Amino acid sequence: MLFALATPEYNSPNDYIYVTLRSLILHSKVIHRQNLLSLNNLNSIFLIGDTEENDTNNPRFHIPLPLFSRVEHIKQEMARDNIHFVRFEATDLHGVSRSKSIPARFFPEKAIHGISIPRGYLELTLNPKDSGVDHLNVASFNSDIILIPELSTFKPLPWVERTARVICDPFTIMGNPLLTSPRHIAKQQLNHLQDNGFSLHSAFTYEFCIYGVAEVIDSKTISFPMGMLLSSHDQLFIQELVDGMYHMGVNIESFSSSIGPGQMEMTFWPEFGITSADNAFTFRTGSKEVAKKHNYLASFFTETGFYNSGTLTHSLWDTSGRKNLFSTGSRVHQLTDIGKKWLSGLLKHSAALSCLMAPAVSCRKRYSVDYKEPKECVAPTWGYNDNSCSYNIKCHDEKGTQIENKLGSATANPYLVLAATIAAGLDGIQSGNSFLDGPDDSENFVQLQPSEIPLKLEDALVALEEDKCLREALGDTFIHYFVAMKQYELENEETESERNKFLEYFI
């Protein structure tokens, strides 16, 4: 008998746990049926077919039919598009792409088994000997993990010759999801949302800066701004970026110059599920690669004096994707009861949310820009069609009523922004208490007393640790890991100031 493992949280025929387990079987034929049943995180077991145990010559042992069909389809696509290399990408804590490339001839095998990388590439534990994250020791920190590709994200890269990429989820070699993976956490929250009868329609809007490339890069020579980059300043660059993103499945709805020197703003078309975060992740990497082709540098890092924002615009829908549950359909400036409760959840958890959405010291300065007197915390604000608010309710276009979560920095990891927003909003619905009862007047807000946003990152980390809802949603392991990383950054802020000058090249 042959058994395959199915994990409901992935909702896909491409059974990740089975794929990883199959790789183990091929390398160690002494694994027996009772060993399979003892593995962790086995949610259900499905009989695939009868065959002699460990008979690797039987075709049914190799690949489940749906996965086989998808791999065969991609093989045909690679031949048609002359793809010679495939890049396996995964996000780290900061939303930066960490990748490993293979020749295309190995893709069918790697699509099944995954590809191994050192665990430390994704878990940026800068001093593993002192780390208590996930009870890691030096040995486990230096162990391998397996990147299993999400085959639906396979796309040829328009700006890189003969190369395609696929987004991956990291697993331990025992087939368990990596609990510190931001994408895994986001998918968990989306599944939790679906279990409660909802789906999320969302899109990111990013501000980022375009710099000219200095000929020599050292501690005394820093890249210089191009000056105000008007939308028509470099049509070739903008057109290649927008067209390339379209062919990657990322629909850029609009683009324009922004306030700062060399600053651009790009808005994406909304998508359901994990796709909006995948699109943001794709854009963050792709914009840098296209900029480099044109002798520019694209940076999402927040500099002193101006701010690169990252806004998550979202609305709650039924699971069929047919009804916007924020829209009343009658008044322009009005949220439904569900929408009010969702917004109440965001207000309630704003302190902890800000830690994930503005995860660097420089990101948090804009929270106090409107205050003359020094403050330790500021209250989050909300309003209708008011871009100065922390949460802006938009009701005036074809997408229906949406909430803009404007707490975010472009530096934030889009998967964490998505996951935390869902966790906070859903808690507002499940608690049954709306801070926004009564007339839809923002004057009522003064009575609500939502959690205030700390201006210091240290205080925001405390708020995140103490937020039971987000801790439960994101997991103790991730919270421990995230806080440890940020505390390390704070402790080394001054000594690493010279190195930080070059963060714009990577973030």
XYZ file of C-alpha atoms in Angstrom:
507
model
C 0.000 0.000 0.000
C 1.160 3.539 -0.796
C 0.140 6.453 1.340
C 0.299 10.193 0.613
C -0.146 12.920 3.159
C -2.516 15.835 2.675
C -2.340 19.086 4.591
C -5.629 21.064 4.428
C -3.973 24.443 4.933
C -2.531 24.297 1.433
C -5.765 23.617 -0.456
C -3.843 22.358 -3.478
C -3.354 19.083 -5.345
C 0.364 19.657 -5.008
C 0.721 17.912 -1.668
C 3.816 19.441 -0.113
C 4.178 17.066 2.791
C 3.840 14.046 0.521
C 6.443 15.417 -1.841
C 8.958 15.935 0.934
C 8.229 12.517 2.421
C 8.651 10.837 -0.954
C 12.114 12.353 -1.202
C 12.957 10.788 2.156
C 11.689 7.388 1.021
C 13.819 7.413 -2.103
C 16.901 8.095 -0.019
C 16.081 5.654 2.756
C 14.080 2.560 1.789
C 14.026 1.309 5.344
C 11.155 3.654 6.212
C 8.130 1.481 6.865
C 4.469 2.159 7.099
C 4.485 2.531 10.868
C 7.244 5.135 10.576
C 5.122 7.167 8.171
C 2.249 7.252 10.600
C 4.470 8.571 13.372
C 5.545 11.734 11.545
C 4.395 15.036 12.968
C 1.634 17.226 11.504
C -0.184 14.418 9.653
C -3.648 15.864 9.250
C -5.113 13.104 7.086
C -4.058 10.044 5.131
C -5.284 9.116 1.681
C -4.857 5.818 -0.120
C -3.381 6.442 -3.559
C -3.042 2.898 -4.889
C -1.858 -0.639 -4.351
C 1.776 -1.377 -5.026
C 4.597 -3.315 -3.512
C 5.916 -1.319 -0.574
C 8.845 0.929 -1.533
C 8.615 -0.170 -5.187
C 10.184 2.923 -6.738
C 9.861 1.420 -10.220
C 6.088 1.662 -10.117
C 5.035 4.945 -11.841
C 2.269 5.498 -9.308
C 4.902 5.713 -6.587
C 6.625 8.676 -8.148
C 4.137 11.507 -8.627
C 0.416 11.997 -7.913
C -1.392 12.524 -11.208
C -2.393 16.207 -10.691
C 1.182 17.131 -9.785
C 2.553 15.115 -12.698
C 0.222 16.950 -15.092
C 1.304 20.342 -13.796
C 4.991 19.491 -14.088
C 4.463 18.240 -17.645
C 2.641 21.443 -18.533
C 5.511 23.539 -17.162
C 8.031 21.435 -19.116
C 6.159 22.290 -22.317
C 6.062 25.945 -21.315
C 9.824 25.981 -20.687
C 10.490 24.436 -24.099
C 8.219 26.970 -25.792
C 9.814 29.959 -24.030
C 13.391 28.649 -24.309
C 13.839 28.558 -20.523
C 17.262 27.227 -19.527
C 17.309 28.147 -15.821
C 14.789 28.201 -12.983
C 15.121 30.281 -9.850
C 13.581 28.913 -6.637
C 12.687 31.918 -4.454
C 11.543 32.258 -0.851
C 11.056 35.278 1.380
C 13.152 35.975 4.449
C 11.983 37.955 7.483
C 12.459 41.295 5.686
C 10.599 40.314 2.523
C 13.870 39.997 0.613
C 14.056 37.190 -1.934
C 16.510 34.413 -1.105
C 16.975 32.077 -4.035
C 18.779 29.156 -5.571
C 18.881 28.544 -9.334
C 19.055 25.281 -11.257
C 19.439 24.284 -14.926
C 16.015 23.682 -16.444
C 16.737 20.008 -17.127
C 16.607 19.338 -13.374
C 13.286 21.127 -12.838
C 10.968 18.068 -13.052
C 12.950 16.356 -10.298
C 13.229 19.470 -8.109
C 9.543 20.260 -8.580
C 8.822 16.960 -6.837
C 11.597 16.741 -4.255
C 12.214 20.430 -3.642
C 15.623 22.032 -3.351
C 17.727 22.247 -0.196
C 19.270 25.408 1.244
C 20.873 26.170 4.627
C 18.276 27.136 7.220
C 20.270 30.236 8.120
C 19.604 31.764 4.685
C 15.979 32.385 5.645
C 16.252 32.576 9.428
C 18.642 35.468 9.730
C 19.839 34.604 13.212
C 22.899 36.796 13.159
C 24.490 35.178 16.185
C 23.181 31.595 16.271
C 25.328 30.579 19.224
C 23.342 32.969 21.410
C 19.965 32.348 19.797
C 17.049 30.832 21.630
C 14.779 31.156 18.612
C 12.700 28.017 18.113
C 15.084 26.405 20.600
C 17.717 26.476 17.884
C 21.183 25.282 18.570
C 24.168 25.696 16.302
C 23.532 22.329 14.661
C 19.905 23.021 13.757
C 20.719 26.549 12.606
C 23.277 25.114 10.206
C 20.967 22.337 9.005
C 19.260 22.278 5.630
C 15.652 23.072 4.860
C 13.714 22.160 1.722
C 12.139 24.722 -0.609
C 8.998 23.207 -2.135
C 7.746 25.203 -5.142
C 4.211 26.543 -5.465
C 3.873 25.557 -9.121
C 1.101 28.070 -9.803
C 3.695 30.846 -9.330
C 6.014 29.560 -12.079
C 6.651 32.430 -14.515
C 9.354 33.244 -17.083
C 11.237 36.394 -16.038
C 10.818 39.012 -18.806
C 13.887 40.971 -17.675
C 16.270 37.996 -17.319
C 17.200 35.960 -20.374
C 16.146 32.297 -20.518
C 15.203 32.269 -16.826
C 11.994 31.556 -14.925
C 11.176 31.773 -11.263
C 8.885 29.948 -8.862
C 7.934 30.997 -5.317
C 8.581 28.355 -2.667
C 7.515 27.431 0.843
C 10.232 26.206 3.239
C 9.941 22.908 5.099
C 12.178 21.039 7.480
C 13.658 17.810 6.167
C 11.005 15.966 8.196
C 8.258 17.625 6.169
C 7.113 20.212 8.707
C 6.445 23.797 7.582
C 9.062 26.261 8.820
C 7.199 28.120 11.558
C 9.160 31.331 10.959
C 8.167 31.484 7.271
C 6.144 34.681 6.630
C 4.411 33.126 3.607
C 3.392 30.063 5.607
C 1.960 32.329 8.318
C 0.012 34.372 5.750
C -1.466 31.229 4.194
C -2.500 29.984 7.632
C -4.385 33.212 8.305
C -6.072 33.139 4.901
C -7.237 29.593 5.605
C -8.471 30.649 9.036
C -10.379 33.488 7.378
C -11.945 31.065 4.906
C -12.926 28.710 7.723
C -14.949 31.615 9.129
C -16.753 32.180 5.822
C -14.715 35.075 4.421
C -12.137 35.845 1.762
C -9.820 38.835 1.401
C -9.543 41.024 -1.705
C -6.421 43.152 -1.390
C -3.639 45.055 -3.107
C -0.496 46.894 -2.072
C 0.561 50.409 -2.985
C 4.297 51.031 -2.743
C 6.454 54.102 -2.680
C 10.086 53.488 -3.572
C 13.040 55.533 -4.735
C 15.090 55.386 -7.921
C 18.736 56.400 -7.642
C 21.512 56.840 -10.130
C 24.326 54.361 -9.572
C 27.531 55.819 -8.206
C 30.545 54.545 -10.104
C 32.380 53.629 -6.908
C 30.549 52.338 -3.843
C 32.417 52.620 -0.568
C 31.925 54.252 2.805
C 32.523 57.728 1.359
C 30.629 57.385 -1.908
C 26.895 56.902 -1.672
C 24.405 56.635 -4.528
C 22.827 59.969 -5.368
C 19.187 60.830 -6.108
C 18.152 61.429 -9.695
C 16.099 64.397 -8.608
C 12.332 64.404 -8.973
C 11.547 61.480 -11.259
C 8.534 62.585 -13.278
C 6.389 59.881 -14.786
C 7.793 60.661 -18.237
C 11.436 61.013 -17.164
C 12.519 57.563 -18.293
C 9.762 55.902 -20.250
C 11.894 52.908 -21.220
C 12.531 51.998 -17.590
C 8.929 52.524 -16.483
C 7.468 50.719 -19.477
C 9.760 47.715 -19.110
C 8.906 47.505 -15.403
C 5.131 47.787 -15.880
C 5.006 45.480 -18.921
C 7.337 42.969 -17.291
C 5.199 42.860 -14.162
C 2.096 42.262 -16.261
C 3.714 39.220 -17.854
C 4.581 37.998 -14.345
C 0.898 38.203 -13.410
C 1.318 41.456 -11.452
C -1.145 44.064 -12.708
C 0.094 47.589 -11.955
C -3.019 49.747 -11.975
C -1.284 53.138 -11.911
C 2.093 54.785 -11.389
C 3.276 58.320 -10.743
C 6.071 60.358 -9.263
C 5.767 60.994 -5.531
C 6.954 63.635 -3.059
C 10.579 62.731 -2.359
C 13.605 62.960 -4.660
C 13.528 60.085 -7.139
C 10.405 58.714 -5.439
C 7.745 56.743 -7.345
C 4.365 55.357 -6.331
C 2.879 52.212 -7.864
C -0.550 50.742 -7.149
C -1.456 47.128 -7.896
C -4.811 45.733 -8.989
C -6.433 43.796 -6.113
C -6.428 40.001 -5.986
C -7.908 37.364 -3.730
C -5.869 35.313 -1.277
C -2.085 35.053 -1.130
C -1.696 36.480 -4.647
C -1.575 40.102 -3.472
C 1.401 39.387 -1.194
C 3.059 37.261 -3.899
C 2.656 40.205 -6.282
C 4.244 42.596 -3.798
C 7.114 40.162 -3.208
C 7.609 39.800 -6.974
C 7.584 43.565 -7.469
C 10.136 44.250 -4.742
C 12.660 41.956 -6.434
C 11.726 42.691 -10.038
C 11.891 46.469 -9.679
C 15.484 46.208 -8.470
C 16.478 43.947 -11.349
C 14.862 46.142 -14.006
C 16.353 49.281 -12.430
C 19.803 47.727 -12.535
C 19.435 47.094 -16.277
C 18.898 50.839 -16.728
C 21.816 51.759 -14.463
C 19.573 52.762 -11.560
C 19.051 51.475 -8.025
C 15.535 50.874 -6.689
C 15.203 51.168 -2.915
C 12.278 50.607 -0.555
C 14.335 51.661 2.460
C 13.133 54.673 4.455
C 15.688 57.467 4.491
C 15.941 60.374 6.936
C 13.678 63.188 5.772
C 11.184 61.252 3.649
C 9.228 58.070 3.883
C 8.538 55.132 1.548
C 5.051 53.930 2.436
C 3.527 50.500 1.919
C -0.279 50.580 2.038
C -2.500 47.494 2.118
C -5.897 48.283 0.594
C -8.368 45.519 1.320
C -11.990 44.479 1.548
C -13.742 41.451 3.015
C -15.805 39.222 0.717
C -17.789 36.021 0.994
C -15.949 32.825 0.068
C -17.452 32.840 -3.430
C -15.894 36.246 -4.119
C -19.232 37.686 -5.229
C -20.159 40.072 -2.423
C -18.125 42.855 -0.806
C -19.024 42.609 2.879
C -17.778 46.156 3.594
C -20.219 47.773 1.127
C -23.720 48.763 2.209
C -24.804 49.557 -1.337
C -26.781 52.585 -0.158
C -24.594 55.347 1.264
C -21.185 56.493 0.090
C -19.675 57.113 3.532
C -20.782 54.053 5.444
C -19.363 50.692 6.491
C -21.448 47.590 7.102
C -21.607 46.174 10.624
C -19.004 43.572 9.644
C -16.814 46.339 8.251
C -17.121 48.323 11.475
C -16.120 45.313 13.553
C -13.180 44.594 11.234
C -11.987 48.195 11.552
C -12.437 47.973 15.322
C -10.064 45.011 15.345
C -7.459 47.010 13.437
C -7.789 49.897 15.890
C -7.626 47.547 18.869
C -4.365 45.948 17.703
C -2.705 49.014 16.141
C 0.210 49.032 18.580
C 1.237 45.466 17.740
C 0.397 45.889 14.049
C 2.744 48.855 13.823
C 5.649 46.687 14.957
C 5.241 44.403 11.939
C 4.317 47.158 9.493
C 7.002 49.674 10.471
C 9.777 47.287 11.547
C 12.748 49.675 11.566
C 13.651 52.757 13.592
C 13.537 55.027 10.542
C 10.078 53.712 9.589
C 8.450 54.962 12.777
C 9.397 58.628 12.580
C 6.478 59.532 10.343
C 3.978 58.548 13.063
C 4.887 61.747 14.937
C 5.369 64.075 11.969
C 2.185 66.034 12.754
C 3.061 66.596 16.418
C 5.213 69.486 17.627
C 5.614 68.235 21.180
C 7.622 65.042 21.868
C 5.381 62.041 22.365
C 5.853 58.401 23.290
C 2.654 57.183 21.606
C 0.105 58.488 19.128
C -3.488 57.407 18.622
C -4.410 55.696 15.348
C -6.998 57.580 13.310
C -9.677 56.603 10.816
C -11.881 58.463 8.410
C -13.693 58.425 5.093
C -11.680 59.518 2.064
C -8.992 61.005 4.312
C -5.457 60.091 3.266
C -4.013 61.504 6.497
C -5.644 58.744 8.589
C -4.091 55.497 9.738
C -7.114 53.685 8.302
C -8.742 55.365 5.328
C -12.146 54.087 4.199
C -12.559 54.464 0.437
C -16.003 54.166 -1.126
C -15.638 56.079 -4.369
C -14.454 53.765 -7.140
C -15.517 50.633 -9.004
C -13.939 48.325 -6.412
C -16.541 49.179 -3.765
C -15.807 49.982 -0.129
C -12.235 49.278 0.945
C -10.038 50.020 3.947
C -6.536 51.344 3.415
C -4.200 50.183 6.171
C -1.688 53.033 6.021
C 0.426 52.072 9.041
C 2.919 50.326 6.806
C 6.362 51.073 5.489
C 7.553 49.774 2.116
C 10.269 48.008 4.122
C 7.718 45.708 5.785
C 7.334 42.115 4.651
C 4.078 41.975 2.621
C 3.236 38.476 3.872
C 3.430 39.635 7.490
C 1.366 42.740 6.716
C -1.317 40.552 5.154
C -1.285 37.989 7.975
C -1.378 40.537 10.802
C -4.154 42.577 9.174
C -6.309 39.449 8.834
C -5.647 38.387 12.425
C -6.551 41.807 13.827
C -9.623 42.322 11.640
C -10.991 38.846 12.268
C -10.552 39.323 16.010
C -12.705 42.428 15.719
C -15.466 40.396 14.068
C -15.239 37.494 16.505
C -15.224 39.725 19.584
C -18.645 41.039 18.551
C -17.924 44.558 19.779
C -17.722 47.488 17.373
C -15.946 50.637 18.484
C -17.854 52.441 15.740
C -21.460 52.002 16.886
C -23.692 54.995 16.397
C -23.635 57.648 13.661
C -20.828 57.473 11.130
C -19.110 60.557 12.496
C -15.393 60.474 13.181
C -16.058 62.554 16.326
C -17.136 59.286 17.969
C -13.570 58.096 17.654
C -12.445 60.042 20.738
C -14.542 57.703 22.895
C -13.004 54.523 21.528
C -9.552 54.509 23.065
C -7.904 51.985 20.728
C -4.343 50.888 21.375
C -1.891 53.731 20.823
C 1.032 53.386 18.432
C 4.443 53.532 20.159
C 6.949 55.806 18.461
C 9.917 53.737 19.632
C 10.534 50.332 18.106
C 11.481 48.986 21.545
C 8.011 49.810 22.873
C 6.347 48.383 19.776
C 8.165 45.086 20.337
C 6.731 44.953 23.859
C 3.251 45.623 22.469
C 3.672 42.786 19.975
C 4.814 40.351 22.658
C 1.853 41.278 24.864
C -0.785 41.081 22.122
C -2.396 37.681 22.746
C -4.374 37.715 19.514
C -1.408 38.306 17.210
C 0.792 35.981 19.234
C -1.715 33.173 18.812
C -2.249 33.942 15.121
C 1.407 34.250 14.124
C 2.704 31.683 16.601
C 4.984 31.878 19.632
C 7.931 30.637 17.580
C 7.630 33.453 15.060
C 7.049 36.164 17.691
C 10.115 34.991 19.626
C 12.160 34.976 16.429
C 10.956 38.376 15.187
C 11.519 40.094 18.530
C 14.987 38.544 18.892
C 16.008 39.779 15.437
C 14.751 43.300 16.058
C 16.380 43.512 19.470
C 19.662 42.486 17.882
C 19.253 45.262 15.294
C 18.556 47.823 18.014
C 21.550 46.738 20.083
C 23.853 47.062 17.074
C 22.298 50.168 15.548
C 25.204 52.542 16.223
C 28.030 50.122 15.520
C 26.419 49.146 12.217
C 25.513 52.662 11.083
C 28.161 52.576 8.367
C 26.828 49.323 6.971
C 23.254 50.605 7.158
C 24.103 53.257 4.578
C 23.920 50.491 2.012
C 20.650 48.873 3.102
C 18.949 50.685 0.222
C 20.785 48.380 -2.162
C 19.153 45.306 -0.671
C 15.796 46.379 0.860
